[in-house]
Short mmCIF file of C-alpha atoms in Angstrom, two decimals:
data_model
loop_
_atom_site.label_atom_id
_atom_site.label_comp_id
_atom_site.label_asym_id
_atom_site.label_seq_id
_atom_site.Cartn_x
_atom_site.Cartn_y
_atom_site.Cartn_z
CA MET A 1 6.38 129.16 102.55
CA TYR A 2 7.15 126.11 104.67
CA GLU A 3 8.72 126.40 108.12
CA GLU A 4 9.49 124.06 111.01
CA ARG A 5 9.99 124.95 114.66
CA PRO A 6 11.14 122.80 117.61
CA PRO A 7 8.48 121.49 120.00
CA ALA A 8 7.79 122.72 123.50
CA PRO A 9 10.31 121.08 125.89
CA ASP A 10 7.64 119.06 127.69
CA LEU A 11 6.56 117.50 124.38
CA ALA A 12 9.98 116.87 122.87
CA ALA A 13 9.98 113.14 123.70
CA ARG A 14 6.92 112.68 121.49
CA VAL A 15 6.93 115.58 119.04
CA ALA A 16 9.51 116.06 116.28
CA CYS A 17 8.46 119.58 115.32
CA HIS A 18 5.77 122.16 114.79
CA TRP A 19 5.37 123.14 111.16
CA HIS A 20 3.27 125.34 108.95
CA GLN A 21 2.89 125.87 105.23
CA VAL A 22 1.30 128.86 103.54
CA SER A 23 0.67 128.37 99.83
CA GLU A 24 1.42 131.49 97.82
CA SER A 25 0.12 129.96 94.59
CA SER A 26 -1.90 126.97 93.47
CA SER A 27 0.37 123.94 93.43
CA THR A 28 0.72 120.25 94.21
CA GLN A 29 2.82 119.53 97.28
CA LEU A 30 4.54 116.15 97.32
CA VAL A 31 4.55 114.51 100.77
CA VAL A 32 6.99 111.60 101.06
CA PRO A 33 7.11 108.84 103.70
CA ASP A 34 8.92 109.67 106.95
CA ALA A 35 7.48 107.12 109.45
CA CYS A 36 5.77 109.98 111.29
CA VAL A 37 2.14 110.79 112.11
CA ASP A 38 0.90 114.40 111.95
CA LEU A 39 -2.01 116.23 113.54
CA ILE A 40 -2.88 118.95 111.01
CA TRP A 41 -5.18 121.94 110.86
CA GLY A 42 -5.90 122.60 107.20
CA PRO A 43 -8.56 124.37 105.13
CA GLY A 44 -10.94 121.44 105.72
CA GLY A 45 -10.46 121.37 109.47
CA LEU A 46 -8.48 119.07 111.76
CA PHE A 47 -7.22 115.74 110.49
CA VAL A 48 -4.64 113.08 111.22
CA ALA A 49 -2.13 112.13 108.53
CA GLY A 50 -1.18 108.52 109.11
CA PRO A 51 2.16 106.89 108.33
CA ASP A 52 2.72 106.83 104.57
CA THR A 53 4.25 104.11 102.45
CA GLY A 54 4.46 106.12 99.25
CA PRO A 55 4.15 109.62 97.82
CA MET A 56 1.02 111.58 98.77
CA PRO A 57 0.44 114.52 96.37
CA THR A 58 -1.54 117.29 98.11
CA GLU A 59 -3.38 119.96 96.14
CA MET A 60 -2.96 123.44 97.62
CA ALA A 61 -4.77 126.57 96.47
CA ALA A 62 -3.28 130.03 96.78
CA GLY A 63 -3.73 131.25 100.34
CA ASP A 64 -4.22 127.77 101.85
CA VAL A 65 -2.73 127.38 105.31
CA PHE A 66 -1.69 124.10 106.92
CA VAL A 67 -0.45 124.05 110.51
CA GLY A 68 0.72 120.79 112.05
CA ILE A 69 2.42 118.90 114.82
CA ARG A 70 4.61 116.02 113.65
CA PHE A 71 5.00 113.12 116.06
CA ARG A 72 8.25 111.21 116.15
CA PRO A 73 8.32 107.70 114.63
CA GLY A 74 6.75 105.31 117.12
CA ALA A 75 5.43 108.12 119.35
CA ALA A 76 1.76 108.27 118.29
CA ALA A 77 0.63 104.66 118.59
CA ASP A 78 -1.46 105.30 121.71
CA LEU A 79 -2.85 108.76 120.90
CA PHE A 80 -5.70 108.37 118.44
CA GLY A 81 -7.66 105.40 119.73
CA VAL A 82 -7.25 103.11 116.71
CA PRO A 83 -4.48 100.74 115.59
CA LEU A 84 -1.88 102.81 113.79
CA HIS A 85 -1.81 100.54 110.75
CA THR A 86 -5.46 101.47 110.06
CA LEU A 87 -4.29 105.06 109.51
CA ARG A 88 -1.56 104.02 107.08
CA ASP A 89 -1.69 106.06 103.85
CA GLN A 90 -4.83 107.79 105.15
CA ARG A 91 -5.94 111.33 105.98
CA ILE A 92 -8.68 110.97 108.61
CA HIS A 93 -10.77 113.79 110.06
CA LEU A 94 -10.19 114.01 113.80
CA SER A 95 -13.95 114.02 114.33
CA ASP A 96 -14.01 110.42 113.05
CA LEU A 97 -11.54 109.18 115.69
CA PRO A 98 -12.19 108.31 119.36
CA PRO A 99 -10.31 111.31 120.85
CA ALA A 100 -12.72 113.71 119.10
CA ALA A 101 -14.78 114.02 122.30
CA LEU A 102 -11.71 115.11 124.26
CA LEU A 103 -10.89 117.75 121.69
CA ALA A 104 -14.45 118.90 120.97
CA PRO A 105 -13.73 122.55 121.89
CA LEU A 106 -11.04 122.60 119.20
CA THR A 107 -12.82 120.54 116.54
CA THR A 108 -15.90 122.78 116.75
CA LEU A 109 -13.96 126.06 116.78
CA ASP A 110 -14.62 128.35 113.85
CA PRO A 111 -11.17 129.15 112.41
CA ALA A 112 -12.38 132.66 111.68
CA ALA A 113 -12.48 133.25 115.43
CA LEU A 114 -8.69 133.15 115.41
CA LEU A 115 -8.59 136.21 113.18
CA THR A 116 -10.45 138.58 115.49
CA SER A 117 -7.26 140.23 116.72
CA THR A 118 -3.62 140.40 115.74
CA THR A 119 -2.52 140.87 119.32
CA ALA A 120 -5.08 139.22 121.57
CA HIS A 121 -5.66 135.95 119.74
CA PRO A 122 -5.57 133.71 122.86
CA ALA A 123 -8.94 135.16 123.88
CA ALA A 124 -10.42 133.74 120.69
CA LEU A 125 -9.57 130.19 121.75
CA PRO A 126 -11.76 128.08 124.04
CA ALA A 127 -10.56 128.38 127.62
CA SER A 128 -9.46 124.75 127.71
CA PHE A 129 -7.11 125.38 124.77
CA THR A 130 -5.63 128.72 125.79
CA THR A 131 -2.02 128.06 126.71
CA ASN A 132 0.70 129.98 128.45
CA ASP A 133 2.98 129.59 125.46
CA ALA A 134 0.68 131.41 123.01
CA ALA A 135 2.48 134.72 123.53
CA ALA A 136 5.86 133.06 123.02
CA LEU A 137 4.63 131.39 119.85
CA ASP A 138 3.26 134.72 118.64
CA ALA A 139 6.64 136.36 119.13
CA SER A 140 8.51 133.51 117.49
CA PHE A 141 6.34 133.57 114.39
CA THR A 142 6.19 137.35 113.93
CA THR A 143 9.47 138.99 114.86
CA PRO A 144 12.26 136.84 113.35
CA HIS A 145 10.49 135.84 110.13
CA PRO A 146 8.67 138.70 108.42
CA ARG A 147 7.05 137.60 105.17
CA PRO A 148 5.69 139.39 102.08
CA ALA A 149 1.98 139.78 101.46
CA LEU A 150 0.30 136.78 99.83
CA PRO A 151 -0.85 137.10 96.24
CA THR A 152 -4.39 136.46 97.52
CA GLU A 153 -5.94 137.65 100.74
CA SER A 154 -9.21 135.77 100.40
CA ALA A 155 -8.62 133.66 103.51
CA PHE A 156 -6.93 136.24 105.72
CA SER A 157 -5.00 139.46 105.46
CA ALA A 158 -1.22 139.35 105.29
CA THR A 159 -0.98 141.47 108.43
CA ARG A 160 -2.85 138.78 110.33
CA THR A 161 -0.95 135.76 109.02
CA ALA A 162 1.56 135.44 111.87
CA PRO A 163 -0.98 135.72 114.71
CA HIS A 164 -3.22 133.30 112.80
CA LEU A 165 -0.38 130.76 112.67
CA ALA A 166 0.61 131.35 116.28
CA ALA A 167 -2.93 130.84 117.51
CA LYS A 168 -3.27 127.57 115.62
CA HIS A 169 0.13 126.35 116.82
CA ALA A 170 -0.89 127.17 120.40
CA ALA A 171 -4.18 125.34 119.97
CA LEU A 172 -2.52 122.22 118.49
CA THR A 173 0.09 122.21 121.26
CA ALA A 174 -2.65 122.31 123.87
CA ALA A 175 -4.57 119.59 122.02
CA THR A 176 -1.46 117.39 122.10
CA ARG A 177 -1.14 117.94 125.84
CA THR A 178 -4.79 116.96 126.24
CA LEU A 179 -4.23 113.75 124.25
CA LEU A 180 -1.19 112.89 126.37
CA THR A 181 -2.96 113.40 129.69
CA HIS A 182 -5.90 111.25 128.53
CA LEU A 183 -4.08 108.58 126.57
CA THR A 184 -6.26 106.47 124.33
CA THR A 185 -5.80 102.86 123.26
CA PRO A 186 -7.17 100.94 120.27
CA ALA A 187 -9.72 99.22 122.56
CA ARG A 188 -11.01 102.46 124.06
CA SER A 189 -14.43 103.54 122.81
CA ALA A 190 -15.60 107.03 121.96
CA ALA A 191 -18.00 106.80 124.88
CA ALA A 192 -15.12 106.17 127.27
CA ALA A 193 -13.24 109.15 125.85
CA ARG A 194 -16.37 111.30 126.27
CA SER A 195 -16.70 110.17 129.87
CA THR A 196 -13.07 111.06 130.54
CA ALA A 197 -13.56 114.49 129.01
CA SER A 198 -16.61 115.19 131.15
CA THR A 199 -14.79 114.32 134.36
CA ARG A 200 -11.57 116.16 133.59
CA PRO A 201 -10.71 118.39 136.59
CA THR A 202 -10.90 122.10 135.87
CA ASP A 203 -9.98 123.41 139.30
CA PRO A 204 -6.67 125.31 139.08
CA ALA A 205 -5.53 123.30 142.09
CA ASP A 206 -5.49 120.22 139.84
CA HIS A 207 -3.06 121.73 137.31
CA SER A 208 0.01 120.33 139.06
CA THR A 209 -1.49 116.84 138.85
CA ASP A 210 -2.20 117.31 135.16
CA SER A 211 1.35 118.57 134.62
CA ALA A 212 2.84 115.51 136.31
CA ARG A 213 0.59 113.24 134.26
CA LEU A 214 1.63 115.01 131.07
CA THR A 215 5.34 114.74 131.86
CA ASN A 216 4.96 111.04 132.57
CA ALA A 217 2.85 110.36 129.48
CA ALA A 218 5.12 112.33 127.16
CA ALA A 219 8.19 110.44 128.36
CA GLN A 220 6.68 106.95 128.27
CA LEU A 221 5.91 105.66 124.80
CA ALA A 222 3.42 102.85 124.27
CA ASP A 223 6.46 100.76 123.27
CA PRO A 224 9.67 102.08 124.85
CA ALA A 225 11.68 100.02 122.38
CA ALA A 226 10.31 102.00 119.41
CA PRO A 227 13.13 104.60 119.25
CA PHE A 228 15.73 101.82 119.39
CA ILE A 229 14.00 99.89 116.61
CA ALA A 230 13.84 102.93 114.31
CA ARG A 231 17.41 103.99 115.03
CA ALA A 232 18.88 100.51 114.59
CA LEU A 233 17.12 100.00 111.26
CA ARG A 234 18.13 103.49 110.10
CA LEU A 235 21.78 102.72 110.87
CA GLY A 236 21.73 99.54 108.81
CA ARG A 237 20.97 96.73 111.27
CA SER A 238 18.99 93.93 109.69
CA VAL A 239 15.53 92.97 110.93
CA SER A 240 16.88 89.72 112.33
CA GLU A 241 19.70 91.56 114.13
CA VAL A 242 17.27 94.06 115.68
CA ALA A 243 15.00 91.23 116.83
CA ARG A 244 17.96 89.44 118.37
CA ASP A 245 19.19 92.60 120.09
CA LEU A 246 15.78 92.96 121.75
CA GLY A 247 15.48 89.29 122.66
CA LEU A 248 12.51 88.87 120.31
CA SER A 249 11.59 86.54 117.51
CA GLU A 250 11.11 88.16 114.11
CA ARG A 251 7.38 87.47 114.40
CA GLN A 252 7.28 89.33 117.73
CA LEU A 253 9.23 92.24 116.26
CA HIS A 254 6.78 92.33 113.34
CA ARG A 255 3.83 92.69 115.72
CA ARG A 256 5.52 95.38 117.80
CA SER A 257 6.63 97.32 114.74
CA LEU A 258 3.14 97.23 113.26
CA THR A 259 1.69 98.52 116.53
CA ALA A 260 4.29 101.23 117.15
CA PHE A 261 4.85 102.51 113.61
CA GLY A 262 1.97 101.20 111.50
CA TYR A 263 4.57 99.39 109.37
CA ALA A 264 6.12 95.96 109.22
CA PRO A 265 9.87 96.09 110.08
CA LYS A 266 10.99 95.76 106.45
CA THR A 267 8.83 98.67 105.38
CA LEU A 268 10.01 100.75 108.32
CA GLN A 269 13.61 99.93 107.40
CA ARG A 270 13.12 101.14 103.82
CA ILE A 271 11.49 104.39 104.95
CA VAL A 272 13.99 105.36 107.65
CA ARG A 273 16.86 104.51 105.30
CA PHE A 274 15.26 106.67 102.61
CA GLN A 275 14.91 109.56 105.08
CA ARG A 276 18.57 109.23 106.06
CA ALA A 277 19.58 109.32 102.40
CA LEU A 278 17.42 112.38 101.84
CA ARG A 279 19.04 114.26 104.74
CA LEU A 280 22.52 113.41 103.44
CA ALA A 281 21.69 114.46 99.88
CA ARG A 282 20.18 117.75 101.07
CA ALA A 283 23.39 118.37 103.00
CA GLY A 284 25.31 118.21 99.73
CA VAL A 285 26.82 114.73 100.10
CA PRO A 286 27.62 113.13 96.70
CA LEU A 287 25.04 110.50 95.73
CA ALA A 288 27.55 107.64 95.59
CA THR A 289 28.54 108.48 99.17
CA VAL A 290 24.88 108.83 100.16
CA ALA A 291 24.21 105.32 98.90
CA ALA A 292 27.11 103.86 100.89
CA GLU A 293 26.44 105.77 104.11
CA ALA A 294 22.69 105.15 104.08
CA GLY A 295 23.14 101.41 103.61
CA TYR A 296 22.18 100.84 99.97
CA ALA A 297 23.93 98.23 97.85
CA ASP A 298 24.95 100.88 95.31
CA GLN A 299 23.77 104.12 93.71
CA ALA A 300 21.37 102.26 91.41
CA HIS A 301 19.74 100.64 94.43
CA LEU A 302 19.41 104.09 96.03
CA SER A 303 17.81 105.54 92.91
CA HIS A 304 15.35 102.66 92.60
CA GLU A 305 14.26 102.88 96.25
CA VAL A 306 13.89 106.67 96.20
CA LYS A 307 11.72 106.47 93.07
CA ARG A 308 9.68 103.67 94.60
CA LEU A 309 8.98 105.61 97.82
CA SER A 310 8.62 109.13 96.46
CA GLY A 311 7.72 108.79 92.80
CA VAL A 312 10.53 111.13 91.80
CA SER A 313 14.33 111.12 91.65
CA LEU A 314 16.61 112.08 94.51
CA ARG A 315 17.81 115.04 92.43
CA THR A 316 14.22 116.30 92.39
CA LEU A 317 13.91 115.98 96.16
CA ALA A 318 17.39 117.34 96.85
CA PRO A 319 18.51 119.44 93.88
CA PRO A 320 22.21 120.36 93.76
CA ASN A 321 23.08 123.65 95.38
CA PRO A 322 24.24 126.03 92.62
CA HIS A 323 26.11 128.10 95.22
CA PRO A 324 27.86 125.65 97.59
#
């Protein structure tokens, strides 16, 4: 079972979606490039999935649970304290990154603590990660989407699955807010992050200041041109045209793209074009039309690029709907 949900309104400028996946059998999940960065809570703990350039097969055992927050393309460059290109095609434990000190209450939390109650799960979270939206998340993940019992209950009982997911979503949302109110940079050391964490105000009177800081940080990307760059390349503008539109040389655009997305502009162009083609194909658009609308030279070019980026055919990623 895989499901996506929209982000909290105050995070929408940075976050594309919340998502979770519960594996009902042992399988290999194919993750394909999307120009995004994810903060994920999986069976091995918290980790960051960097921007991918090719398919990333992920082994999942029956009962495995992955809960994540997916950041929009270009929206995570300043969050994890290292240059984004160093995370490319990597899965890095959060404890190995500079913000780990800020998020220590979450990184050291025993996931089993989230299972102590099906109704009062916020109490199981550290105080700094208990959020006002936990109850709303709980309702959203229990009421509208009942699910059958898992074939295995070794990790958690089926009756506790929804509160388990809601608690983790609430914790990751709060962690994202913490990252945004204490923005990191590639030059920032772990010691500086630790110092910031130790001086963070805890007085309730300071919450309005934190809220204003969060709103400002969520709205202001490290590179405000990043959304324009991604959108222009997705809609078929050439790298030289995008550079000209921004008043940049191609070398300058290359540096900014590498910083904002972890990719060079040509790579970013291929990935966002691939994602556009995938959305069209999944909507039932004929492949010849997909190729034309997504900016490929022809259907053969589309097929070659999809195979190069995902390792499989477009029909595998977007099988025809037998009941249109």
